[in-house]
Coordinates of C-alpha atoms and ligand atoms in Angstrom, one line a residue:
M191 CA -5.5 23.8 21.1
K192 CA -2.2 22.4 20.8
L193 CA -1.8 19.7 17.5
Y194 CA 1.3 17.8 16.4
L195 CA 2.6 16.2 13.4
I196 CA 4.8 12.9 14.6
G197 CA 6.7 11.4 11.5
H198 CA 10.4 11.2 10.4
P199 CA 11.6 13.3 8.5
V200 CA 8.8 15.9 8.9
S201 CA 10.9 18.9 8.3
H202 CA 9.5 19.4 4.3
S203 CA 5.9 18.8 5.6
I204 CA 3.6 21.5 4.5
S205 CA 0.8 20.6 7.2
P206 CA 1.7 23.1 9.6
A207 CA 1.2 25.6 7.1
I208 CA -2.1 24.2 6.0
Q209 CA -3.7 23.2 9.5
N210 CA -2.2 26.8 11.3
A211 CA -4.4 28.7 8.3
A212 CA -7.4 26.5 8.9
L213 CA -7.1 27.4 13.0
R214 CA -6.6 31.4 11.8
A215 CA -9.4 31.2 9.3
C216 CA -11.8 29.7 12.2
G217 CA -10.6 32.2 14.9
L218 CA -9.4 29.3 16.8
D219 CA -6.8 30.0 19.3
G220 CA -3.9 27.2 18.5
S221 CA -0.9 25.7 17.0
Y222 CA 0.2 23.0 14.8
E223 CA 4.0 21.8 15.1
L224 CA 6.4 19.4 13.8
L225 CA 7.5 16.5 16.1
D226 CA 10.4 14.8 14.5
T227 CA 10.1 11.2 16.1
P228 CA 12.9 8.5 15.2
P229 CA 11.5 5.4 15.4
V230 CA 13.0 4.5 19.1
L231 CA 10.8 7.8 20.6
I232 CA 7.7 6.5 19.2
A233 CA 5.9 5.3 22.4
E234 CA 7.1 8.4 24.7
T235 CA 6.1 10.9 21.7
V236 CA 2.7 9.5 21.2
A237 CA 2.4 9.3 25.0
S238 CA 3.1 13.3 25.2
L239 CA -0.3 13.9 23.5
R240 CA -2.0 13.1 26.7
Q241 CA -1.1 16.4 28.0
A242 CA -3.7 18.9 28.9
G243 CA -4.2 21.4 26.0
V244 CA -3.2 19.2 23.5
A245 CA -6.2 17.9 21.1
G246 CA -4.0 15.4 19.3
G247 CA -2.0 15.4 15.9
N248 CA -1.1 13.8 12.6
V249 CA 1.1 10.9 11.9
T250 CA 3.1 10.4 9.0
V251 CA 5.8 8.4 7.5
P252 CA 7.0 5.9 8.6
H253 CA 4.8 5.7 11.9
K254 CA 0.9 5.0 10.2
Q255 CA 1.1 1.7 11.5
A256 CA 3.7 1.6 14.2
V257 CA 1.5 4.0 16.4
V258 CA -1.5 1.5 16.5
P259 CA -0.3 -0.2 19.8
H260 CA 0.3 3.1 21.6
L261 CA -3.4 4.1 21.1
D262 CA -6.5 3.3 23.2
A263 CA -8.9 3.3 20.8
L264 CA -9.3 3.1 16.7
A265 CA -12.1 4.4 15.1
P266 CA -13.6 1.8 12.6
Q267 CA -11.8 2.8 9.2
A268 CA -8.6 3.0 10.7
A269 CA -9.0 -0.4 12.4
R270 CA -10.2 -1.7 9.0
I271 CA -7.1 0.2 7.2
G272 CA -4.9 -0.9 10.2
A273 CA -3.2 2.6 10.1
V274 CA -3.7 5.8 11.8
N275 CA -3.1 9.0 10.6
T276 CA -4.7 11.5 12.8
I277 CA -4.9 11.0 16.5
A278 CA -7.5 12.5 18.8
H279 CA -6.8 13.5 22.5
Q280 CA -9.9 13.6 25.0
D281 CA -9.2 13.5 28.7
G282 CA -6.1 11.3 28.4
R283 CA -7.4 9.1 26.0
L284 CA -6.0 8.7 22.6
V285 CA -8.3 7.5 19.6
G286 CA -6.6 6.8 16.1
H287 CA -8.3 8.1 12.9
N288 CA -7.7 7.5 9.3
T289 CA -8.7 10.1 6.8
D290 CA -6.4 9.3 3.8
A291 CA -9.1 7.1 2.7
A292 CA -12.0 9.6 2.9
G293 CA -9.6 12.5 1.8
F294 CA -8.4 10.4 -1.5
L295 CA -12.1 9.8 -2.6
A296 CA -13.1 13.7 -1.6
S297 CA -10.1 14.6 -4.0
V298 CA -11.0 12.6 -6.7
R299 CA -15.1 13.2 -6.2
E300 CA -13.8 16.9 -6.2
A301 CA -12.2 16.7 -9.9
G302 CA -15.4 15.1 -10.6
V303 CA -14.3 11.4 -11.3
H304 CA -16.5 8.9 -9.3
P305 CA -15.1 5.3 -9.1
G306 CA -18.2 3.5 -8.5
G307 CA -18.7 1.2 -11.0
M308 CA -14.6 1.7 -12.4
H309 CA -11.8 -0.6 -13.0
V310 CA -9.0 0.7 -11.6
V311 CA -5.5 0.0 -11.2
L312 CA -3.9 1.3 -7.9
L313 CA 0.1 1.1 -8.1
G314 CA 1.4 0.4 -4.6
A315 CA 0.9 -2.0 -1.4
G316 CA 2.3 0.5 1.4
G317 CA 0.5 2.4 3.9
A318 CA -1.3 4.9 1.4
A319 CA -2.1 2.5 -1.1
H320 CA -3.9 0.5 1.8
A321 CA -6.0 3.3 2.2
I322 CA -6.7 3.9 -1.1
A323 CA -7.5 0.4 -1.7
F324 CA -10.4 0.4 1.3
A325 CA -12.0 3.8 0.0
L326 CA -12.0 2.4 -3.7
V327 CA -13.8 -0.7 -2.9
D328 CA -16.2 1.2 -0.3
A329 CA -16.9 3.4 -3.4
G330 CA -18.1 0.9 -5.1
V331 CA -15.3 0.0 -7.9
S332 CA -15.9 -3.1 -9.9
K333 CA -12.8 -4.2 -10.3
L334 CA -9.4 -3.1 -8.4
T335 CA -6.0 -4.4 -9.6
V336 CA -3.4 -3.8 -7.2
L337 CA 0.3 -4.1 -8.4
N338 CA 3.2 -3.7 -6.4
R339 CA 7.4 -4.2 -6.9
D340 CA 6.8 -6.8 -4.0
A341 CA 3.8 -8.5 -5.3
H342 CA 3.5 -10.5 -2.2
K343 CA 2.5 -7.4 -0.5
A344 CA -0.1 -6.9 -3.4
K345 CA -1.3 -10.6 -2.4
L346 CA -1.6 -9.8 1.1
L347 CA -3.3 -6.2 0.7
V348 CA -5.7 -7.7 -1.7
E349 CA -6.6 -10.5 0.9
A350 CA -7.3 -7.7 3.4
V351 CA -9.8 -5.7 1.0
S352 CA -11.5 -8.9 -0.4
Q353 CA -12.7 -9.4 3.1
T354 CA -14.8 -6.4 2.9
A355 CA -15.5 -6.3 -1.1
S356 CA -18.9 -7.1 -2.0
N357 CA -19.7 -10.6 -4.1
G358 CA -19.8 -8.5 -7.7
Q359 CA -16.4 -6.6 -6.6
H360 CA -12.9 -8.3 -8.3
V361 CA -9.9 -7.5 -6.5
A362 CA -6.6 -8.7 -8.2
A363 CA -2.8 -8.5 -7.2
S364 CA -0.2 -8.5 -9.4
G365 CA 3.7 -7.5 -10.0
I366 CA 4.7 -4.1 -12.1
H367 CA 6.5 -5.9 -14.9
A368 CA 6.1 -4.4 -17.9
H369 CA 3.6 -7.7 -19.1
E370 CA 1.7 -7.5 -16.0
M371 CA 1.4 -3.7 -16.2
A372 CA 0.3 -3.8 -19.8
A373 CA -2.4 -6.7 -19.4
A374 CA -3.8 -4.7 -16.1
L375 CA -3.6 -1.1 -18.0
E376 CA -5.6 -2.7 -21.0
S377 CA -8.9 -2.1 -19.3
A378 CA -8.5 0.5 -16.9
Q379 CA -10.5 3.6 -16.6
L380 CA -8.7 5.0 -13.4
V381 CA -4.8 4.4 -12.8
V382 CA -3.7 5.7 -9.2
N383 CA 0.0 6.0 -8.1
A384 CA 0.2 5.2 -4.4
T385 CA 4.0 4.3 -4.7
T386 CA 6.8 7.0 -4.0
V387 CA 7.9 6.8 -7.5
G388 CA 7.6 10.3 -8.9
M389 CA 9.1 12.3 -6.0
R390 CA 12.7 12.6 -7.6
G391 CA 13.7 13.3 -11.0
N392 CA 11.8 11.7 -13.9
E393 CA 11.0 8.2 -12.8
C394 CA 7.8 6.5 -13.5
L395 CA 6.4 3.1 -13.3
V396 CA 4.0 3.3 -16.4
G397 CA 4.9 3.4 -19.9
R398 CA 3.5 6.5 -22.0
E399 CA 2.0 4.0 -24.8
L400 CA -0.4 2.6 -21.9
L401 CA -1.9 5.5 -21.4
S402 CA -4.8 7.2 -23.7
S403 CA -7.5 9.8 -23.5
D404 CA -10.1 7.7 -22.2
S405 CA -7.8 7.3 -19.0
V406 CA -7.9 9.3 -15.7
V407 CA -4.7 9.1 -14.1
C408 CA -4.1 10.2 -10.4
D409 CA -0.9 10.9 -8.5
I410 CA -1.2 11.2 -4.9
I411 CA 2.2 12.8 -4.9
Y412 CA 1.9 16.6 -4.7
N413 CA 5.6 17.7 -4.7
P414 CA 6.6 18.1 -8.1
A415 CA 3.0 18.9 -8.9
E416 CA 3.5 17.2 -12.3
T417 CA 5.3 13.9 -11.8
E418 CA 6.4 12.2 -14.6
L419 CA 3.5 9.8 -14.6
L420 CA 1.3 13.3 -15.0
R421 CA 3.6 14.6 -17.6
R422 CA 2.9 11.4 -19.6
A423 CA -1.0 11.4 -18.6
R424 CA -0.9 15.0 -20.1
L425 CA 0.9 14.1 -23.2
A426 CA -1.7 11.1 -23.9
G427 CA -4.5 13.7 -23.4
A428 CA -5.7 11.7 -20.1
R429 CA -7.5 13.8 -17.3
R430 CA -5.4 14.1 -14.3
I431 CA -5.8 14.6 -10.7
T432 CA -2.5 15.5 -8.5
G433 CA -1.7 14.9 -4.8
L434 CA -2.7 18.3 -3.6
G435 CA -6.3 17.5 -3.5
M436 CA -5.9 14.4 -1.0
L437 CA -3.5 16.2 1.1
V438 CA -5.8 19.0 1.6
H439 CA -8.8 16.7 2.3
Q440 CA -7.4 14.7 4.6
A441 CA -6.1 17.7 6.5
A442 CA -9.7 18.9 6.2
Q443 CA -11.2 16.0 7.5
A444 CA -8.9 15.7 10.5
F445 CA -9.2 19.4 11.8
T446 CA -12.9 18.7 11.8
I447 CA -12.5 15.4 14.3
W448 CA -10.0 17.7 16.6
T449 CA -12.5 20.7 16.5
G450 CA -15.7 20.1 15.6
R451 CA -15.8 22.5 12.8
T452 CA -16.6 22.6 9.4
A453 CA -13.0 23.1 7.7
P454 CA -12.1 25.8 6.0
L455 CA -11.2 24.2 2.5
A456 CA -10.4 27.4 0.5
A457 CA -8.2 28.8 3.2
M458 CA -6.4 25.3 3.3
Y459 CA -6.1 25.2 -0.3
R460 CA -4.5 28.4 -0.6
A461 CA -2.0 27.9 2.3
A462 CA -0.7 24.5 0.6
T463 CA -0.5 26.1 -2.9
E464 CA 1.6 29.0 -1.6
A465 CA 3.7 26.9 0.7
L466 CA 4.7 24.4 -2.1
K467 CA 5.8 27.4 -4.1
H468 CA 7.7 28.8 -1.4
Q469 CA 9.9 25.2 -1.0
E470 CA 10.0 25.4 -4.9
G471 CA 11.6 29.1 -4.8
R472 CA 14.0 27.4 -1.8
R473 CA 15.2 24.9 -4.2
Ligands
ATR697 P1 3.6 5.1 1.8 O1 3.3 4.7 3.6 O2 3.7 6.4 1.5 O3 2.6 4.4 1.2 P2 5.5 3.2 1.9 O4 4.6 2.2 2.9 O5 6.9 3.0 2.3 O6 4.8 4.7 1.9 O7 5.3 2.4 0.6 C1 6.0 2.8 -0.7 C2 5.4 2.0 -2.1 O8 6.3 2.6 -2.9 C3 5.5 0.3 -1.7 O9 4.3 0.0 -2.6 C4 6.6 0.6 -2.6 O10 7.0 -1.0 -3.2 P3 7.3 -2.2 -2.4 O11 6.3 -2.7 -1.6 O12 7.8 -3.5 -3.4 O13 8.8 -1.6 -1.4 C5 6.7 1.2 -3.7 N1 8.3 1.8 -4.6 C6 9.1 2.5 -3.6 N2 10.3 2.7 -4.2 C7 10.0 1.8 -5.5 C8 10.6 1.3 -7.1 N3 11.9 2.3 -6.8 N4 9.9 1.0 -7.8 C9 8.6 0.3 -7.7 N5 8.1 0.5 -6.6 C10 8.5 1.6 -5.3

């Protein structure tokens, strides 16, 4: 079976290492390859997945929302979130799924954190934040505060999520100015960074003084493994969750959609860790 990753750029992705390791571990004959796809080529690239022998693929930045009109159907979770990270191909039909939401929850729970009943602060209102916001509401958080640099985008995300929130759940939006950050974090038990801030250098949106040993801090960035946010969380004595778990769990759920098999999680974690080490060595 052939699988592809559609994104732009994709050359640094470690998904091929993770998925090819999973195929090998299950004794399946197949390959997972990169398809670097500039936005103008999205329609024809997605259409190419309809070929015989192609089981589907993943979709990453910046195409998770743009692929939607090119698919034949959406699984319910992808339709709610409005974004697709996994495409399954069967007999010429392409179905879009979103495994980011379930992958996020699986990784948080694997770390022993159960968001049900918690007050959660979510930083970001982009594609990743959308999946996570729906996942958190489904997990039964008592309060979700979405903070974003563009506060209007936070408001739109909150409006969308509120439609599926239950009566007792409070969902609110805010900007990321210092006073807004301080107010939101005051009573937060879990802080999730779903912005791209932290991928480079020592940039961080959250002041060290706002974190305490009672907080749980999750950064969905997996490279670098210790972002500035996670470094500050360590100094504050907070419990920490890196983005590696979400990456591996969304991959595992996609693998199960394509193959019908239980994903070999240990082999996928090993491959992800080795691929990241290899990338660090080349820097
Ligand atoms: P993804 O699909 O990975 O979520 P995205 O949709 O481009 O990527 O979203 C990026 C997120 O990081 C957004 O929430 C963005 O904030 P804006 O909506 O205000 O653009 C956030 N982000 C990126 N750079 C930022 C910065 N320097 N400061 C604060 N937020 C930033």
